[in-house]
Short mmCIF file of C-alpha atoms in Angstrom, two decimals:
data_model
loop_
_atom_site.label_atom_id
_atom_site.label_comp_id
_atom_site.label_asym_id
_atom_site.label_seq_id
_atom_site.Cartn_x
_atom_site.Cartn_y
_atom_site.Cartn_z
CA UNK A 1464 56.57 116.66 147.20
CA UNK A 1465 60.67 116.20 147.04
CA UNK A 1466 59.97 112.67 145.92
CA UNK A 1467 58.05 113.95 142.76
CA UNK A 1468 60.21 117.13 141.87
CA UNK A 1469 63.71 114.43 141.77
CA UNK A 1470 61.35 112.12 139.94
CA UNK A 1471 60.64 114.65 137.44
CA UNK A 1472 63.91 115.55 137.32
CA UNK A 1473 65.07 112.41 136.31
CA UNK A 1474 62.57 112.06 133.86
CA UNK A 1475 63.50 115.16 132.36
CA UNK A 1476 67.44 113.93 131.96
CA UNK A 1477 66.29 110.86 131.06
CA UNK A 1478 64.51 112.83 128.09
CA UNK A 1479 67.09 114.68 127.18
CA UNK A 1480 69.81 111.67 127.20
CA UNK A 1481 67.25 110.04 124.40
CA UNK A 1482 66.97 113.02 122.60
CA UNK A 1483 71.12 113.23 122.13
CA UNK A 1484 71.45 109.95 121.87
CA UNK A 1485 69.10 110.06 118.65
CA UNK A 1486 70.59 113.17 117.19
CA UNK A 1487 74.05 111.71 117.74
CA UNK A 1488 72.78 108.47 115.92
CA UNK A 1489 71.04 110.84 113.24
CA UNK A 1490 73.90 112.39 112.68
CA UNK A 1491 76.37 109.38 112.36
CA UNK A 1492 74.31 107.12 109.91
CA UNK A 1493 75.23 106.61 106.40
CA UNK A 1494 72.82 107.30 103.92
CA UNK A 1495 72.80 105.90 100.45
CA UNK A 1496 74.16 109.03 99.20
CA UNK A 1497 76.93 109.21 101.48
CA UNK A 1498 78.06 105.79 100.02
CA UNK A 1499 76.69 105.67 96.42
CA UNK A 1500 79.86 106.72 94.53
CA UNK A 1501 82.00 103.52 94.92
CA UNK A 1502 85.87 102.65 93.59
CA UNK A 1503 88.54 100.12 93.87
CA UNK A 1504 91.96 100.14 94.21
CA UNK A 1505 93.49 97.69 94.62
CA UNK A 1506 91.02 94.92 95.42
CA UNK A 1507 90.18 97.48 98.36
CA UNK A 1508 86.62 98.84 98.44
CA UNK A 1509 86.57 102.87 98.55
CA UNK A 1510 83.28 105.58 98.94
CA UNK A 1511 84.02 109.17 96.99
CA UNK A 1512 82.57 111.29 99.52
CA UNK A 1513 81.70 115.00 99.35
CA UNK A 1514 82.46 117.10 102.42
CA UNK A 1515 79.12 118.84 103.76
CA UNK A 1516 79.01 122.15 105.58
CA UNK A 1517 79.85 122.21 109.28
CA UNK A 1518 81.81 118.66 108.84
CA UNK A 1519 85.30 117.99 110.44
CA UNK A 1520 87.45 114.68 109.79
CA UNK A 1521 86.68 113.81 113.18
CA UNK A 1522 82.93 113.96 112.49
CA UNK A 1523 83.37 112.11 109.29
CA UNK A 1524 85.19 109.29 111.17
CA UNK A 1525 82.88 108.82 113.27
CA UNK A 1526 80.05 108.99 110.36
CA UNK A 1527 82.51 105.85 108.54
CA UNK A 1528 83.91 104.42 111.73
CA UNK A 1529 86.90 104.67 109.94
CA UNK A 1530 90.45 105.96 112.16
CA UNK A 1531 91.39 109.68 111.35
CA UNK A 1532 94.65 108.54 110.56
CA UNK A 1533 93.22 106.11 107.92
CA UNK A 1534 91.48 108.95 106.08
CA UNK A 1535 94.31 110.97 105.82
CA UNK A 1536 96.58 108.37 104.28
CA UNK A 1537 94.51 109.00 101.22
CA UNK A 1538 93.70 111.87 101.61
CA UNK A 1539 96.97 114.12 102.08
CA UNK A 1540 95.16 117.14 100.62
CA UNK A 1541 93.38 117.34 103.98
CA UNK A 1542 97.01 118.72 105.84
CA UNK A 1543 95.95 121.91 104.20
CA UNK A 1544 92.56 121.96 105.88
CA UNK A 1545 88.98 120.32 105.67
CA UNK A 1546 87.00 122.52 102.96
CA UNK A 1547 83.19 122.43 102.05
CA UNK A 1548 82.76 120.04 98.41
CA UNK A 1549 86.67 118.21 99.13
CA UNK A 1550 85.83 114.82 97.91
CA UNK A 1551 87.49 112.31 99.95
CA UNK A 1552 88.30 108.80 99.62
CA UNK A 1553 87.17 107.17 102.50
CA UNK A 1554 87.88 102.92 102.80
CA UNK A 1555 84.68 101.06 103.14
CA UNK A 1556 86.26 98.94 106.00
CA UNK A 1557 88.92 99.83 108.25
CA UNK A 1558 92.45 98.07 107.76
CA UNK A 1559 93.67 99.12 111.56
CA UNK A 1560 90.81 98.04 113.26
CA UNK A 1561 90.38 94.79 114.44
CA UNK A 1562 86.15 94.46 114.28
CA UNK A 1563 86.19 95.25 110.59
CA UNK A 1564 83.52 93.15 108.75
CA UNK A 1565 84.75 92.61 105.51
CA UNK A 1566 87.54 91.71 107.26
CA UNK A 1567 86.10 88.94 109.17
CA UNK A 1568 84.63 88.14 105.43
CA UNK A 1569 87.93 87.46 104.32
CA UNK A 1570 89.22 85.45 106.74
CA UNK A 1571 88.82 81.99 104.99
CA UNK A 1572 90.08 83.51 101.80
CA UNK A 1573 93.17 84.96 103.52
CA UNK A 1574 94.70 82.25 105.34
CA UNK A 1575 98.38 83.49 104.83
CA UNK A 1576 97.89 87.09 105.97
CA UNK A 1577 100.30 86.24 109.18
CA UNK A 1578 102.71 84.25 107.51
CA UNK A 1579 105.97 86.45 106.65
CA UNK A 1580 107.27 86.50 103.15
CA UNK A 1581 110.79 87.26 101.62
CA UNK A 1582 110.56 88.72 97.77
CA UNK A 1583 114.03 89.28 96.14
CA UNK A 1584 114.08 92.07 93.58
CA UNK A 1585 116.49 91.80 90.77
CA UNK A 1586 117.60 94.70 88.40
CA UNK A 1587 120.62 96.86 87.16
CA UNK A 1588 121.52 99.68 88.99
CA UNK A 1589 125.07 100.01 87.74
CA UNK A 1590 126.19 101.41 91.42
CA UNK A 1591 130.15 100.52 91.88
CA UNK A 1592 130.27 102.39 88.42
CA UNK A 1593 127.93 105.10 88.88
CA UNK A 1594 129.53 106.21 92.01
CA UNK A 1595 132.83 105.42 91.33
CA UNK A 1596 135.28 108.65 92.27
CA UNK A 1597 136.70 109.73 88.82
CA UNK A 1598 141.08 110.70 89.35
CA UNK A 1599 140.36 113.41 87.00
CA UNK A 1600 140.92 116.99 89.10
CA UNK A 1601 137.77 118.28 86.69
CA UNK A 1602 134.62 119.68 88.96
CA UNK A 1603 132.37 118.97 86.57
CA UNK A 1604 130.56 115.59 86.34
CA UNK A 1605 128.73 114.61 83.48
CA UNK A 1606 124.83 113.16 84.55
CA UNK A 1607 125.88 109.68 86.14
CA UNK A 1608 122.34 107.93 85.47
CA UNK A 1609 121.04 106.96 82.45
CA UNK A 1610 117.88 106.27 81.06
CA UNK A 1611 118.09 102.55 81.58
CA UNK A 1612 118.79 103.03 85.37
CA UNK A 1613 115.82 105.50 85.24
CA UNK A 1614 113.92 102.74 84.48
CA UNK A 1615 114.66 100.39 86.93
CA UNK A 1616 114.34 102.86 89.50
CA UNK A 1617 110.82 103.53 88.44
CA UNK A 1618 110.68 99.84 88.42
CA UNK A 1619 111.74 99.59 92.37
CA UNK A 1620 109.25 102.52 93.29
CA UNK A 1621 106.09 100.74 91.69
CA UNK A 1622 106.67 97.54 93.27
CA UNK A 1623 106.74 99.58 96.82
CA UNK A 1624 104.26 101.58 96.14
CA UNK A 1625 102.34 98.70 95.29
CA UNK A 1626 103.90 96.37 98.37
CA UNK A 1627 102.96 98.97 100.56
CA UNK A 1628 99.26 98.07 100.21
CA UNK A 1629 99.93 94.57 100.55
CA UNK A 1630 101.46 95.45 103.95
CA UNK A 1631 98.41 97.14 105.00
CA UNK A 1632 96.40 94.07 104.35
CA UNK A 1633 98.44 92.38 106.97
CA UNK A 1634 101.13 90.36 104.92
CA UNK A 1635 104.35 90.43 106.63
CA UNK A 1636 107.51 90.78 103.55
CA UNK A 1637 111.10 91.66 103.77
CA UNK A 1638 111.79 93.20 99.79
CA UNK A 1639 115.79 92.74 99.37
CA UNK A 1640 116.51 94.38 96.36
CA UNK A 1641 119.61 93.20 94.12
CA UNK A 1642 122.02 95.15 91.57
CA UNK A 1643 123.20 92.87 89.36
CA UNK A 1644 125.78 95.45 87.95
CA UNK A 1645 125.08 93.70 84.56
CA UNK A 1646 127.14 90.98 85.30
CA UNK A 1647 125.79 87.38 85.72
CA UNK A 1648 128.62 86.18 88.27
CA UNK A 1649 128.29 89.18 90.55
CA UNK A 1650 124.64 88.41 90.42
CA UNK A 1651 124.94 84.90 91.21
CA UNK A 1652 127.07 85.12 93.98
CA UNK A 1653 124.31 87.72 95.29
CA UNK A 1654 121.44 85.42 95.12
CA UNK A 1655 123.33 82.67 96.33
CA UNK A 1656 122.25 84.10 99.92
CA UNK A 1657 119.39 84.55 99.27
CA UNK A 1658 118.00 80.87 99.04
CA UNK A 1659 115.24 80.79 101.27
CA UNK A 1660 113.64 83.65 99.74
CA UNK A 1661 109.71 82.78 98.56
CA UNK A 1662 109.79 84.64 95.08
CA UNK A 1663 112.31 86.75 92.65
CA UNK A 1664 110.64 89.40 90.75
CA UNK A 1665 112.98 90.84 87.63
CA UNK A 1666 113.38 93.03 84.46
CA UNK A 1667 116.16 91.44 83.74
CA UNK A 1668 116.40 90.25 80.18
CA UNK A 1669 119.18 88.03 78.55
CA UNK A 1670 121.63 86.47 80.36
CA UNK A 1671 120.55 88.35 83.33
CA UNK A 1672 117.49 86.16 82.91
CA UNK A 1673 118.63 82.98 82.11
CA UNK A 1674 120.94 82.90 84.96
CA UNK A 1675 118.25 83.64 87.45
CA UNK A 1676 115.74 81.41 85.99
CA UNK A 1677 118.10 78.52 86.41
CA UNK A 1678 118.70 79.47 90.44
CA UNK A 1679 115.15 79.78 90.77
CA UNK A 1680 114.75 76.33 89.24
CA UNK A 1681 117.36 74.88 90.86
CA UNK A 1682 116.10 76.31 94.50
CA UNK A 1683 112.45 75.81 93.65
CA UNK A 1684 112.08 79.47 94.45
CA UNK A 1685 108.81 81.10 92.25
CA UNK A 1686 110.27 83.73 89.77
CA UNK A 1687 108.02 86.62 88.16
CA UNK A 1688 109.38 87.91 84.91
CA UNK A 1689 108.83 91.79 83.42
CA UNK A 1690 110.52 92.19 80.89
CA UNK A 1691 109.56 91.96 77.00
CA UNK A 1692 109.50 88.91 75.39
CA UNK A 1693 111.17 86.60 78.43
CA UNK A 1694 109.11 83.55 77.81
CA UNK A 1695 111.76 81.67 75.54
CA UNK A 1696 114.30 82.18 77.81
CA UNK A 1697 112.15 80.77 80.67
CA UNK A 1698 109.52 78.68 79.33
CA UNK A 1699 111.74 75.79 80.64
CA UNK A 1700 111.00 76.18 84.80
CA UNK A 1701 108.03 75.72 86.11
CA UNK A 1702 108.23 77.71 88.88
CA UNK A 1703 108.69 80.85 86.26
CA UNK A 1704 106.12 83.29 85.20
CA UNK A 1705 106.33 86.24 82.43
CA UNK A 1706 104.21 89.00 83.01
CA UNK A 1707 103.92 89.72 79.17
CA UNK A 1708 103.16 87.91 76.60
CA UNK A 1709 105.90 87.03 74.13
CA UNK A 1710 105.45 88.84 70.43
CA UNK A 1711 104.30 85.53 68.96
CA UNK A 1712 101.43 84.91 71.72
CA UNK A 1713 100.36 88.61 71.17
CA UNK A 1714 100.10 87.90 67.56
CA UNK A 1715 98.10 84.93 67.81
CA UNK A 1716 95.55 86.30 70.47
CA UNK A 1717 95.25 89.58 68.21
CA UNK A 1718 94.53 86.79 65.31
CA UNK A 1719 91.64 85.80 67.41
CA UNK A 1720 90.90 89.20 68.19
CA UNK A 1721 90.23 90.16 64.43
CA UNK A 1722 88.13 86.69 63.55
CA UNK A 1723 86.01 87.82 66.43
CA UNK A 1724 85.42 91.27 66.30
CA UNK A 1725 85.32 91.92 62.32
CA UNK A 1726 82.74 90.34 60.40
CA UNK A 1727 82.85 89.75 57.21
CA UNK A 1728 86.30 89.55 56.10
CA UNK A 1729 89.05 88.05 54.22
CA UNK A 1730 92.52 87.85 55.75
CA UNK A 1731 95.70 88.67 53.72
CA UNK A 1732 99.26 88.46 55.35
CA UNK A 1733 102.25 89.55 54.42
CA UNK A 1734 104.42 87.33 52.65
CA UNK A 1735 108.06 87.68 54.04
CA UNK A 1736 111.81 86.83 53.94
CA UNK A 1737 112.10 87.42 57.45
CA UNK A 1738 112.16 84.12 59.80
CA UNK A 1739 110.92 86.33 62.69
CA UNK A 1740 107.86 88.49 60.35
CA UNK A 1741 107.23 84.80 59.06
CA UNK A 1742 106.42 82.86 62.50
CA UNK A 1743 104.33 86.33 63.30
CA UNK A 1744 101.93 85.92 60.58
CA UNK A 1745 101.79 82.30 60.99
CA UNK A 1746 101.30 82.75 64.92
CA UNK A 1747 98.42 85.64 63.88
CA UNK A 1748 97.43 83.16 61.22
CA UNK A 1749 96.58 79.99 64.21
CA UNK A 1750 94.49 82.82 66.58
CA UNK A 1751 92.19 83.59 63.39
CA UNK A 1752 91.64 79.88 62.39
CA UNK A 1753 91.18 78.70 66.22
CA UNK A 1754 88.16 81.38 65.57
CA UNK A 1755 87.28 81.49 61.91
CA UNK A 1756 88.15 79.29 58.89
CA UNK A 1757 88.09 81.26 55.60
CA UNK A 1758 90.81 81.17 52.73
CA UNK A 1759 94.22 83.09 53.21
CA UNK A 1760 95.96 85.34 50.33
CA UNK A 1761 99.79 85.90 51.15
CA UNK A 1762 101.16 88.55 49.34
CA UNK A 1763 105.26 88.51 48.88
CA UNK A 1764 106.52 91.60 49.42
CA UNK A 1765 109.64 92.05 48.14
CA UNK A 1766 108.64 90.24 44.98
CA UNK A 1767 105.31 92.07 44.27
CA UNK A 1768 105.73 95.12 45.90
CA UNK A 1769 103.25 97.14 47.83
CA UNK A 1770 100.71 97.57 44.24
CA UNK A 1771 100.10 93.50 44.98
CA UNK A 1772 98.84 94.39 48.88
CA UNK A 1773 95.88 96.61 46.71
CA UNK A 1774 95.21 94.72 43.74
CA UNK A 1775 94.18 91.85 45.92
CA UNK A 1776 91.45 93.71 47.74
CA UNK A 1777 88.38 91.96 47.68
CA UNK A 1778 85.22 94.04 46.98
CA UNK A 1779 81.91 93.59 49.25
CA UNK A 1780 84.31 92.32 52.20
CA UNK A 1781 86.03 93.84 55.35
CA UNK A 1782 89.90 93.26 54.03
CA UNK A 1783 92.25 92.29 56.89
CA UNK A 1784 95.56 93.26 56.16
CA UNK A 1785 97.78 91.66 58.83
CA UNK A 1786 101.43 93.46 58.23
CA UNK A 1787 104.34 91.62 60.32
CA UNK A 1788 106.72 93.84 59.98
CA UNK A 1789 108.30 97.03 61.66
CA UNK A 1790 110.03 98.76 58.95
CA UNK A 1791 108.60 102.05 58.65
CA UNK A 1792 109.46 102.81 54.98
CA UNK A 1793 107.66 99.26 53.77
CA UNK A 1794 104.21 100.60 55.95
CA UNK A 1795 104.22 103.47 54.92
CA UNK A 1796 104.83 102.40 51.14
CA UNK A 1797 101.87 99.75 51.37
CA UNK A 1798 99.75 102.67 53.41
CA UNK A 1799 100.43 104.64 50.57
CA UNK A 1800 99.27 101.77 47.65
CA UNK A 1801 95.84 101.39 49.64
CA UNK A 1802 94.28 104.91 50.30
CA UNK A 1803 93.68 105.10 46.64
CA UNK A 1804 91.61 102.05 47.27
CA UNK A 1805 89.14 102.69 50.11
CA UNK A 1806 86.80 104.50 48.32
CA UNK A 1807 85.64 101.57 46.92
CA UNK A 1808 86.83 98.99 49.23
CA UNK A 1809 86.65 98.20 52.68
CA UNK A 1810 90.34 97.88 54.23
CA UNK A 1811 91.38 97.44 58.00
CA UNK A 1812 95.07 97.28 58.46
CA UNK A 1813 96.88 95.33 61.48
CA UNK A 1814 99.92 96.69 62.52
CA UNK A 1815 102.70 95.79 65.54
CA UNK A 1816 102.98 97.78 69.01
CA UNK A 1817 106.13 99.85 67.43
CA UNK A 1818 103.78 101.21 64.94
CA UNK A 1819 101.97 103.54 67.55
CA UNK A 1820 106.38 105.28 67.51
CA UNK A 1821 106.18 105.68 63.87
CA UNK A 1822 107.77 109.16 62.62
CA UNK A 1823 107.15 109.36 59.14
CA UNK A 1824 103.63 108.60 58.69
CA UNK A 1825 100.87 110.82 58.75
CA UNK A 1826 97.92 110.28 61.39
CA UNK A 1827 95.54 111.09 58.50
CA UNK A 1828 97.14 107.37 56.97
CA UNK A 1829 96.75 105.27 59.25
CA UNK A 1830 93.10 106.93 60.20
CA UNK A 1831 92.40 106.38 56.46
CA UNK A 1832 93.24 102.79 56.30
CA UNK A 1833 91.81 101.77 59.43
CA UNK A 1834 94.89 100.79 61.15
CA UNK A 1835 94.34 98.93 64.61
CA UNK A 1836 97.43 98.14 66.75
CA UNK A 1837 98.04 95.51 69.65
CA UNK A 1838 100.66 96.13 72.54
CA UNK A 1839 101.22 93.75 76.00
CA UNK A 1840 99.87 97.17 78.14
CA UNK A 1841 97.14 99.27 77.77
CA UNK A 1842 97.45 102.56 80.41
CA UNK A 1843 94.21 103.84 80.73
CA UNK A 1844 94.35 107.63 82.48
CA UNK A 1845 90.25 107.53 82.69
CA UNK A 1846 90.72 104.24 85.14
CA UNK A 1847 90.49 105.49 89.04
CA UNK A 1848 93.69 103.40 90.40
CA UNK A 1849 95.66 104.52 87.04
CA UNK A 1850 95.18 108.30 88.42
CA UNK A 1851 95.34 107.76 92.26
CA UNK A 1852 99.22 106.21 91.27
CA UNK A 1853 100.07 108.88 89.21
CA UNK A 1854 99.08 111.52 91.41
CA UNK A 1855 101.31 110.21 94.26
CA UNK A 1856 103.91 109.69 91.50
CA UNK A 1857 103.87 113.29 90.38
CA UNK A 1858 103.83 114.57 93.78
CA UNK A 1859 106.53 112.79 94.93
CA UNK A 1860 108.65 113.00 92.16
CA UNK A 1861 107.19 115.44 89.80
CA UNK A 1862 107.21 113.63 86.59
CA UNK A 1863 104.74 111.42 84.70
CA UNK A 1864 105.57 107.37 85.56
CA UNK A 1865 106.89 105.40 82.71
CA UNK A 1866 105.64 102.14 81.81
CA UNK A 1867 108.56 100.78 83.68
CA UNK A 1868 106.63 102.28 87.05
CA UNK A 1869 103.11 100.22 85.94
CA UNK A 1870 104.75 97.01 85.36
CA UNK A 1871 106.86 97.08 88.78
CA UNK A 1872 103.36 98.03 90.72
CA UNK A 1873 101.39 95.25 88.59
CA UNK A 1874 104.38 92.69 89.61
CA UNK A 1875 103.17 93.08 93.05
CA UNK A 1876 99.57 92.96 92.47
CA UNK A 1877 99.99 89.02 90.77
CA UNK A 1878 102.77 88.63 93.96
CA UNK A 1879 99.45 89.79 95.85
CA UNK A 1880 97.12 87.65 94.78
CA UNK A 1881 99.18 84.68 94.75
CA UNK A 1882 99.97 84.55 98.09
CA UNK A 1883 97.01 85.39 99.34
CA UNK A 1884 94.45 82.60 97.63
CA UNK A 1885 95.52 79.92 97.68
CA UNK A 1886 99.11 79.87 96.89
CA UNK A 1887 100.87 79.93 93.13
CA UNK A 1888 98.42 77.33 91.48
CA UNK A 1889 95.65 79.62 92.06
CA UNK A 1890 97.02 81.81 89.17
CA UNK A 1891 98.49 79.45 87.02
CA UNK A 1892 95.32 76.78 86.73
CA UNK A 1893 92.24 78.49 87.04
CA UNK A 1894 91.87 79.76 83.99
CA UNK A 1895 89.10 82.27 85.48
CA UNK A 1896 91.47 84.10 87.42
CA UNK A 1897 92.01 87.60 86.07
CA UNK A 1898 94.13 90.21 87.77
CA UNK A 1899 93.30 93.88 87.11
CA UNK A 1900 96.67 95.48 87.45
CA UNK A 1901 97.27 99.37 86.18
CA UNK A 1902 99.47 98.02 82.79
CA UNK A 1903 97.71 95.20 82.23
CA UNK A 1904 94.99 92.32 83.15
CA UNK A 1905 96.55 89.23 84.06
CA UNK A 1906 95.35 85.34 83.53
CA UNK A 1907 97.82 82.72 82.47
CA UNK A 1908 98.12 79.79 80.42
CA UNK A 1909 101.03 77.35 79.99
CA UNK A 1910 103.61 78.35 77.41
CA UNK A 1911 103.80 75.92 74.39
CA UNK A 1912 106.25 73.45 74.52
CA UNK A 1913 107.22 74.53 77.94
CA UNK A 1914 106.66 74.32 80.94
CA UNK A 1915 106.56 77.74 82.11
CA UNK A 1916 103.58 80.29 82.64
CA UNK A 1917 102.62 83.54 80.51
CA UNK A 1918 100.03 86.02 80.08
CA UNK A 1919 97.30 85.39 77.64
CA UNK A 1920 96.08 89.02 77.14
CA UNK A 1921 96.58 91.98 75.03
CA UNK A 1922 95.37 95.37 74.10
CA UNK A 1923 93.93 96.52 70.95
CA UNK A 1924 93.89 100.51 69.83
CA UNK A 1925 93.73 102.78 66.77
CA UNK A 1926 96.98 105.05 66.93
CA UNK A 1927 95.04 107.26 65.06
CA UNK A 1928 92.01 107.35 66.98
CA UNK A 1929 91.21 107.10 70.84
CA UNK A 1930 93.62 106.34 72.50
CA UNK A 1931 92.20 106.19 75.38
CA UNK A 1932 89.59 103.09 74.27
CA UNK A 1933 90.97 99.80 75.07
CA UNK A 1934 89.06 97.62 71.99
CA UNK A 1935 89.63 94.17 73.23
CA UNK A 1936 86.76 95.07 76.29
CA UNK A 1937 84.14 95.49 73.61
CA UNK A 1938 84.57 91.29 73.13
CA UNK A 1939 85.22 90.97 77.07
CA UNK A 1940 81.86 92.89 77.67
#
């Protein structure tokens, strides 16, 4: 009789063991809700998850198998309490944990993850001056940083910001940062210790530049340019690459841009005095014939005036006016000339990336010719990762992030990427790879006549229009 009462006993635990067990299990599996809404930032895989009633992070860690800690590291909100509907970012795979999947996915394609990697940073504080003690007995001191320095700083804090990910996928890197105080001795006799370093990022323009493009030639140390139009100044070392397209390579790819995406056309250019407007239209000129072939009108200018722009309008056609120039008061005078016109022409008007700071000219213009604009960078605030930076930016420092912020965090995506498949060559010769950074995508192509690297993509807008719409995807889709 004992025998059968401690047999049904242990049946009964038995029973109720299976019937946790399955409620636990019930209540820890994912269901295609739970991971429908999917993101990515920063080549990292993330599920936007809504917090049910009755949930606590401990609960939804165990639901994601992702570390507590994890979840709050993007999700700081959650120091003020767990509430019902919080969506969370929660990381498809853990980074701390060792048994991650997608980890063990990546394993092949992340052969350098444990090899440790020195990146020098070079830009222009100004610090021996800024903090230099003034003899003067006056208490007041007049704002020591300017808006130069500004930049740079927001320059440092994306490339951390940005680095700090890369730590978290297991890279090992040291980040010296230089000053060059603006002077190209100091500087050199800086980076003269710093030798065995893998790569030099910079926003250094000028002689700035040239002197560190010729130690990182010299040293065979890789060297990742930011700053506007570096190319000419480094197109000589093949170990160099400029983030941004020079104003010549932007002009021919938006020359492409307009043979592809208009139809029906005719092209007229602006005729100019200028060496610099000249090898513009001729660079826009060799995008739109690698693309289209169809006759050219040139229209001088300063011989003909902005009248000649509208008499040669071309009825029946899309008219592509490609305008090299960045004086305001010529625009806005040939603007003016073609209004009268659209009614009974079709006009579309192509303009340089200092258009978009224009002062003088009314929105309703450049709406009413059609204008479309090109620029190296394209900040889209609609894009996840563009909003998840500057959310920690305005947090932390309570102020939107310049472009100067973007181009420092993108720096370290392409630093990123190259280290981490298969070395420098994998982003210089396959001419597939594109990198999504927050400024800009990345894919490069050899400069011409050079030997250096730059990036072969731009961003088309209408200043007058949405802003927000990046054009060039509609020929990417």
């Amino acid at each position: 009789m004992k025998h059968k009462r401690f047999v049904k006993y242990l049946f009964s635990l038995f029973t109720l063991f299976f019937l946790l067990l399955s409620f636990s299990t019930h209540a820890q599996t994912l269901s295609k809700k739970d991971t429908s809404n999917v993101h990515f930032l920063n080549s990292r895989k993330f599920f936007i998850y809504k917090v049910e009633k009755g949930e606590t992070l401990f609960s939804i860690s165990q639901k994601f198998k992702i570390p507590q800690e994890e979840i709050i590291q993007f999700n700081h909100e959650i120091n003020n309490g767990l509430k019902v509907k919080m969506k969370l970012w929660i990381p498809a795979y853990s980074w701390l944990k060792k048994d991650s999947l997608e980890k063990a996915s990546n394993v092949v394609e992340d052969k350098k993850k444990d090899s440790f990697y020195s990146i020098v940073v070079v830009t222009s504080f100004n610090l021996p001056k800024i903090y230099t003690v003034s003899d003067s007995t006056e208490s007041f001191v007049d704002e020591p940083i300017n808006d130069g320095t500004k930049q740079n700083l927001e320059f440092i804090e994306g490339i951390i910001r940005s680095a700090e990910s890369l730590k978290m996928g297991g890279f090992k890197i040291n980040l010296d940062i230089i000053d060059s105080e603006n002077d190209s001795l100091i500087l050199l006799r800086k980076l003269s210790k710093k030798k065995n370093c893998d790569l030099i990022i910079t926003n250094e323009n000028g002689n700035l530049l040239s002197t560190i493009s010729a130690f990182s030639e010299k040293n065979q140390i890789h060297l990742l340019s930011s700053a506007m139009n570096s190319s000419e100044l480094i197109k000589e070392n093949k170990y160099a690459i400029s983030l941004l397209p020079s104003s010549f390579k932007q002009c021919e790819m938006m020359g492409k841009f307009s043979a592809e995406y208009f139809t029906n056309t005719s092209l007229i250019l602006l005729k100019s005095v200028s060496a610099k407007e000249l090898e513009r239209a001729e660079s826009f000129k060799s995008g739109w014939l690698s693309t289209k072939f169809t006759a050219v009108k040139r229209i001088d200018y300063a011989k003909l005036g902005s009248i000649a722009f509208a008499d040669s309008l071309v009825k029946g056609k899309n008219n592509i006016l490609f305008i090299s120039s960045s004086n305001e008061d010529m625009v806005s005078s040939i603007l003016n000339s073609l209004k009268v016109k659209i009614p009974e022409y079709q006009v579309t008007v192509i303009g340089l990336p200092t258009w978009q700071y224009f002062e003088t000219i009314e929105p309703n213009h450049l709406e009413l010719c059609n204008v479309h604009v090109f620029n190296s960078g394209f900040i889209d605030n609609s894009d996840e990762n563009v909003y998840m930076f500057r959310k920690y930016f305005r947090e932390k420092y309570y102020s939107e992030p310049t472009e100067s912020a973007y181009l420092g965090y993108d720096a370290m995506l392409v630093t990123k990427m190259s280290l981490s498949k298969g070395g420098w060559k994998s982003i210089t010769e396959d001419k597939h790879a594109d990198i999504t950074g927050l400024y800009s995508n990345y894919s490069f192509e050899k400069i011409i006549s050079g030997n250096a690297f730059e990036n072969s993509n731009i961003h088309v807008f209408q200043p007058a229009g949405d802003i927000t719409k990046d054009l060039i995807k509609n020929i990417k889709k």
